Amino acid sequence: MSKSSEEWRHFFEESGVKDKKALPGYLQYIEDMEAKGLPPIFEMQHLSELIGVNKSYIAAVTKDSSAFYRDFEVKKRSGGVRVISAPHPTLLLCQRWINGEILQHVPVHDSAFGFAQGRSVVDNAKMHISGNHLLGMDVKDFFPSIHIDAVQDTFLGLGYPPNVSAIMARLCCKDGRLPQGAPTSPAISNLVCRNMDKEISDLTKARSLTYTRYADDISVSGEELGSDVLGKIEFILKSFGFLVNEGKTRISKNGQKKIVTGISIGTGHPKLPRKEVRSIKADAYALLSYGLLPYIERSEKPDPLVVERLMGRVAFWLQVEPENPTAVKLKSNLQALSDQMDRGRFRL
């Protein structure tokens, strides 16, 4: 529970604040932060007490954050690998506190749909259903492109003093960049991109176009895109330190396949792409027909969590098409199989 202004006044007086002239400034800072719904933080010791970790640990992270992560690689669907930096447990605790107590209380731009409360990948796709033309762009190395200076400026912009902003920026960055794998990175990326989202949104609104961003996936739609829109958006992205993955830029017109963040919108309604639907149905029918172990043995890449992963794919299908009868039936059949496995009774 946060202290009242009077409680803070007593706290400072009992703490023996030497500079009495600074007291009104401290109280104004507290009042300003609490008006934003954010906790006032004065220095490293205070932050350590709020989080519940030792000050020496925070000091060590701020000196060399890279020692407090474990890196591993995951394969991308499009090829290549993505480096995930998983924070050690205590650093994870610090980042979760910053995320929950600070970052989640700050509004993002209306155009940002990824990692934004109350907005989903389906909501993002629906924004572009009525457009005749669709432009899709992918930002290259999104999280690592966000420098620690931009993160520190974000905390400064929230009202935190320079010393506290620098400490929290270092707690949230690895090797001076935003790491993919930290729980703070998604929310920070949206806050860092607020001005960029505004510039692109202003550009597109002036042309009666719709702009949304889902993390590194940018979509613009409308009656006519115009020949210079792509170049102007690339220029804005570059001015904020981002580069476009040229190989993933795509423009679709009426009658052509339109995919936004993995969702087909060409029919005027959000649907799962037919290729993914066929893949899910084939995997599910084979699994339910042959049984778990024969299915795994037939697979080129055996996956002991195949049931759970398939249930996740069906759940996403239902998120996109809640009343699709095939998806509803598959969910029921796969849940029954999962229940049998939990009871230890399933067909080998």
XYZ file of C-alpha atoms in Angstrom:
348
model
C 0.000 0.000 0.000
C 1.408 3.409 -0.936
C 2.023 6.087 1.673
C -0.048 9.274 1.822
C 1.665 12.639 1.372
C 1.537 13.201 5.122
C 3.053 9.768 5.809
C 5.850 10.549 3.358
C 6.450 13.872 5.090
C 6.819 12.124 8.446
C 9.058 9.515 6.813
C 11.463 12.139 5.473
C 11.491 14.053 8.743
C 12.212 10.901 10.749
C 14.878 9.884 8.223
C 16.706 13.089 8.988
C 16.655 14.708 5.560
C 19.530 17.179 5.669
C 18.314 19.516 2.957
C 14.939 20.722 4.221
C 14.562 22.854 1.099
C 14.426 19.653 -0.957
C 11.438 18.282 0.968
C 8.748 20.092 -1.092
C 10.384 18.738 -4.275
C 10.312 15.187 -2.909
C 6.647 15.499 -1.972
C 5.760 16.969 -5.382
C 7.550 14.063 -7.086
C 5.567 11.583 -4.983
C 2.309 13.344 -5.777
C 3.079 13.404 -9.511
C 3.978 9.703 -9.665
C 0.985 8.562 -7.643
C -1.296 10.625 -9.908
C -0.002 8.452 -12.763
C -0.591 5.288 -10.765
C 3.164 4.634 -10.533
C 5.279 3.998 -7.426
C 7.739 6.779 -6.518
C 11.307 5.450 -6.345
C 14.188 7.501 -4.942
C 17.345 5.452 -5.320
C 18.788 1.918 -5.521
C 18.247 1.085 -1.841
C 14.625 2.135 -2.057
C 14.104 0.074 -5.247
C 15.689 -2.992 -3.640
C 13.325 -2.724 -0.678
C 10.288 -2.362 -2.936
C 11.229 -5.425 -4.982
C 12.483 -7.422 -2.010
C 16.013 -8.210 -3.219
C 19.397 -7.241 -1.863
C 20.823 -3.906 -2.989
C 24.164 -5.583 -3.779
C 22.402 -7.860 -6.293
C 20.880 -4.924 -8.152
C 24.264 -3.188 -8.126
C 25.918 -6.283 -9.622
C 23.328 -6.508 -12.424
C 23.731 -2.840 -13.297
C 27.495 -3.351 -13.689
C 27.324 -6.428 -15.959
C 23.851 -7.619 -16.869
C 25.037 -10.261 -19.361
C 26.207 -12.516 -16.522
C 22.622 -12.837 -15.310
C 21.094 -14.410 -18.427
C 21.109 -17.835 -20.047
C 21.025 -17.726 -23.841
C 19.576 -20.425 -26.067
C 18.419 -20.644 -29.670
C 15.040 -21.534 -31.140
C 14.375 -22.165 -34.794
C 12.253 -19.682 -36.743
C 9.462 -20.943 -39.006
C 10.929 -18.851 -41.802
C 14.385 -20.364 -41.278
C 17.355 -19.376 -39.171
C 17.403 -19.113 -35.406
C 16.242 -16.629 -32.795
C 18.360 -16.043 -29.670
C 16.330 -16.079 -26.451
C 17.938 -14.576 -23.351
C 16.276 -16.001 -20.236
C 16.992 -13.981 -17.050
C 18.170 -15.784 -13.934
C 15.448 -16.233 -11.257
C 16.281 -13.197 -9.108
C 16.633 -10.900 -12.109
C 13.353 -12.341 -13.392
C 11.784 -11.319 -10.071
C 13.104 -7.765 -10.506
C 11.804 -7.541 -14.066
C 8.395 -8.925 -13.145
C 8.101 -6.279 -10.417
C 8.998 -3.479 -12.857
C 6.575 -4.902 -15.415
C 3.681 -5.362 -12.988
C 4.094 -2.251 -10.857
C 5.171 0.224 -13.552
C 5.029 -0.797 -17.217
C 1.553 -2.349 -17.204
C 0.086 0.888 -15.834
C 1.248 3.045 -18.749
C -1.010 3.324 -21.837
C 0.404 2.473 -25.252
C -0.494 3.995 -28.620
C -3.849 2.976 -30.070
C -2.074 1.423 -33.068
C -0.093 -1.045 -30.921
C -1.860 -4.412 -30.609
C 0.956 -6.751 -29.557
C 1.519 -7.180 -25.796
C -1.286 -4.660 -25.137
C -3.955 -5.446 -22.549
C -7.382 -6.056 -24.040
C -6.050 -6.345 -27.603
C -5.367 -9.566 -29.451
C -3.906 -10.795 -32.706
C -7.486 -11.241 -33.934
C -8.350 -7.627 -33.053
C -5.275 -6.551 -35.011
C -6.366 -8.477 -38.108
C -9.954 -7.186 -37.928
C -8.690 -3.611 -38.283
C -7.752 -4.353 -41.903
C -10.740 -6.375 -43.130
C -12.353 -3.508 -45.051
C -9.230 -2.387 -46.924
C -8.884 -3.139 -50.629
C -5.093 -2.947 -50.467
C -2.883 -4.339 -47.709
C 0.766 -3.583 -46.981
C 2.656 -5.891 -44.633
C 6.116 -5.092 -43.271
C 8.422 -6.832 -40.815
C 10.895 -4.984 -38.571
C 14.296 -6.664 -38.543
C 15.719 -7.692 -35.132
C 13.004 -5.759 -33.304
C 13.974 -6.145 -29.622
C 17.774 -5.970 -30.094
C 17.308 -2.772 -32.131
C 16.056 -0.985 -28.998
C 19.070 0.567 -27.252
C 19.407 1.081 -23.515
C 19.408 4.863 -24.036
C 15.862 4.662 -25.429
C 14.826 2.494 -22.465
C 16.305 4.990 -19.993
C 14.563 7.852 -21.810
C 11.291 5.939 -21.467
C 11.619 5.740 -17.675
C 12.620 9.413 -17.603
C 9.513 10.212 -19.620
C 7.399 8.453 -17.005
C 8.750 10.901 -14.429
C 11.515 8.915 -12.731
C 14.740 10.735 -11.842
C 17.912 10.049 -13.886
C 19.540 7.795 -11.280
C 16.466 5.549 -10.946
C 15.839 5.532 -14.699
C 19.410 4.399 -15.354
C 19.151 1.585 -12.789
C 15.854 0.239 -14.149
C 17.071 0.486 -17.744
C 20.097 -1.650 -16.852
C 17.892 -4.154 -15.044
C 15.811 -4.505 -18.218
C 18.635 -4.614 -20.808
C 21.404 -7.039 -21.716
C 24.597 -5.802 -23.359
C 22.952 -2.422 -23.856
C 19.989 -3.826 -25.794
C 16.484 -5.021 -25.063
C 16.687 -8.826 -24.683
C 14.166 -11.194 -26.199
C 13.135 -13.342 -23.254
C 12.809 -10.736 -20.499
C 9.218 -10.157 -19.285
C 9.788 -6.391 -19.435
C 10.833 -6.289 -23.101
C 7.357 -6.444 -24.732
C 5.900 -3.588 -22.658
C 9.050 -1.477 -22.954
C 9.072 -1.927 -26.737
C 5.534 -0.543 -26.960
C 6.423 2.470 -24.811
C 9.638 3.138 -26.745
C 7.630 2.994 -29.986
C 4.845 5.371 -28.920
C 6.255 8.355 -30.808
C 7.065 6.189 -33.827
C 3.539 4.759 -33.818
C 2.150 8.299 -33.655
C 4.204 9.465 -36.640
C 3.199 6.507 -38.798
C -0.414 6.771 -37.629
C -0.528 10.486 -38.480
C 0.938 9.732 -41.922
C -1.576 6.997 -42.697
C -4.621 8.773 -41.231
C -3.918 11.763 -43.473
C -4.325 9.354 -46.399
C -7.400 7.565 -45.004
C -5.319 4.445 -44.297
C -5.332 2.157 -41.262
C -2.052 1.400 -39.469
C -1.434 -1.210 -36.781
C 1.685 -2.755 -35.286
C 1.810 -6.151 -33.610
C 5.343 -6.194 -32.124
C 7.572 -6.269 -35.227
C 4.715 -6.881 -37.683
C 3.386 -3.716 -39.364
C 0.139 -3.617 -41.367
C -1.336 -0.757 -43.400
C -4.590 -1.009 -45.353
C -7.010 1.165 -47.308
C -8.618 1.836 -50.671
C -5.336 2.948 -52.272
C -1.936 2.786 -50.582
C -0.128 5.299 -52.761
C 3.286 4.858 -54.333
C 5.250 6.635 -51.604
C 3.722 5.182 -48.421
C 6.185 2.310 -48.158
C 9.194 4.609 -48.498
C 7.864 7.121 -45.969
C 7.183 4.412 -43.390
C 10.659 2.967 -43.903
C 12.094 6.465 -43.366
C 10.187 6.867 -40.077
C 11.283 3.425 -38.892
C 14.909 4.213 -39.704
C 14.727 7.516 -37.818
C 13.812 5.508 -34.712
C 16.618 2.980 -35.206
C 14.669 0.213 -36.954
C 15.276 -1.497 -40.299
C 12.757 -3.320 -42.478
C 13.220 -6.971 -43.370
C 12.912 -6.394 -47.114
C 12.268 -10.048 -47.908
C 9.051 -10.017 -45.867
C 7.471 -6.863 -47.308
C 4.265 -7.734 -49.172
C 1.449 -5.835 -50.890
C -1.914 -7.505 -51.533
C -4.870 -6.234 -53.538
C -8.511 -7.268 -53.750
C -8.841 -10.856 -54.907
C -5.377 -11.761 -53.623
C -4.536 -13.634 -50.456
C -4.458 -11.261 -47.474
C -2.775 -12.424 -44.281
C -2.367 -10.233 -41.191
C -0.362 -11.673 -38.281
C -1.159 -15.216 -39.363
C -4.880 -14.611 -39.945
C -6.611 -14.615 -43.337
C -8.930 -11.632 -43.923
C -9.542 -11.969 -47.676
C -13.123 -13.219 -47.252
C -14.161 -10.243 -45.122
C -14.058 -12.327 -41.941
C -11.050 -13.471 -39.879
C -10.167 -17.063 -40.703
C -7.254 -19.379 -40.141
C -5.311 -19.772 -43.420
C -6.349 -22.882 -45.337
C -2.816 -24.266 -45.296
C -2.778 -24.225 -41.475
C -6.287 -25.686 -41.292
C -5.255 -28.601 -43.525
C -2.147 -29.184 -41.422
C -4.086 -29.217 -38.148
C -6.758 -31.560 -39.502
C -4.199 -33.967 -40.956
C -2.178 -34.118 -37.714
C -5.264 -34.434 -35.521
C -6.925 -37.168 -37.589
C -3.698 -39.175 -37.781
C -3.133 -38.860 -34.043
C -6.701 -39.819 -33.162
C -6.750 -42.696 -35.686
C -3.372 -44.321 -35.014
C -2.905 -43.559 -31.336
C -0.170 -41.560 -29.636
C 2.872 -43.835 -29.837
C 2.306 -45.037 -33.442
C 1.840 -41.404 -34.445
C 5.089 -40.386 -32.760
C 6.940 -43.309 -34.359
C 5.668 -42.300 -37.810
C 6.796 -38.687 -37.348
C 10.033 -37.431 -38.880
C 10.619 -35.347 -35.744
C 9.085 -37.177 -32.755
C 7.453 -34.803 -30.272
C 6.324 -36.165 -26.876
C 4.243 -32.995 -26.356
C 2.399 -33.383 -29.643
C -1.053 -33.520 -27.992
C -0.477 -30.341 -26.003
C 0.911 -28.487 -29.034
C -1.947 -29.627 -31.233
C -4.471 -28.519 -28.621
C -2.777 -25.119 -28.619
C -3.091 -24.841 -32.395
C -6.780 -25.753 -32.212
C -7.275 -23.219 -29.412
C -5.840 -20.506 -31.667
C -8.117 -21.667 -34.495
C -11.080 -21.203 -32.151
C -9.792 -17.795 -31.119
C -9.951 -16.785 -34.767
C -13.157 -18.706 -35.594
C -15.005 -19.345 -32.288
C -17.910 -21.226 -33.870
C -16.065 -23.327 -36.429
C -17.657 -26.804 -36.021
C -14.539 -28.730 -37.090
C -12.368 -26.881 -34.587
C -14.954 -27.367 -31.824
C -15.095 -31.117 -32.503
C -11.321 -31.478 -32.655
C -10.965 -29.627 -29.355
C -13.394 -32.060 -27.722
C -11.673 -35.155 -29.179
C -8.186 -33.972 -28.262
C -9.328 -33.064 -24.743
C -10.747 -36.569 -24.348
C -7.405 -38.030 -25.469
C -5.555 -35.786 -23.031
C -7.858 -36.865 -20.196
C -7.215 -40.532 -21.019
C -3.474 -39.903 -20.915
C -3.808 -38.221 -17.507
C -5.654 -41.294 -16.214
C -3.023 -43.558 -17.721
C -5.471 -45.172 -20.135
C -4.854 -44.443 -23.791
C -4.349 -46.473 -26.905
C -0.680 -47.175 -27.616
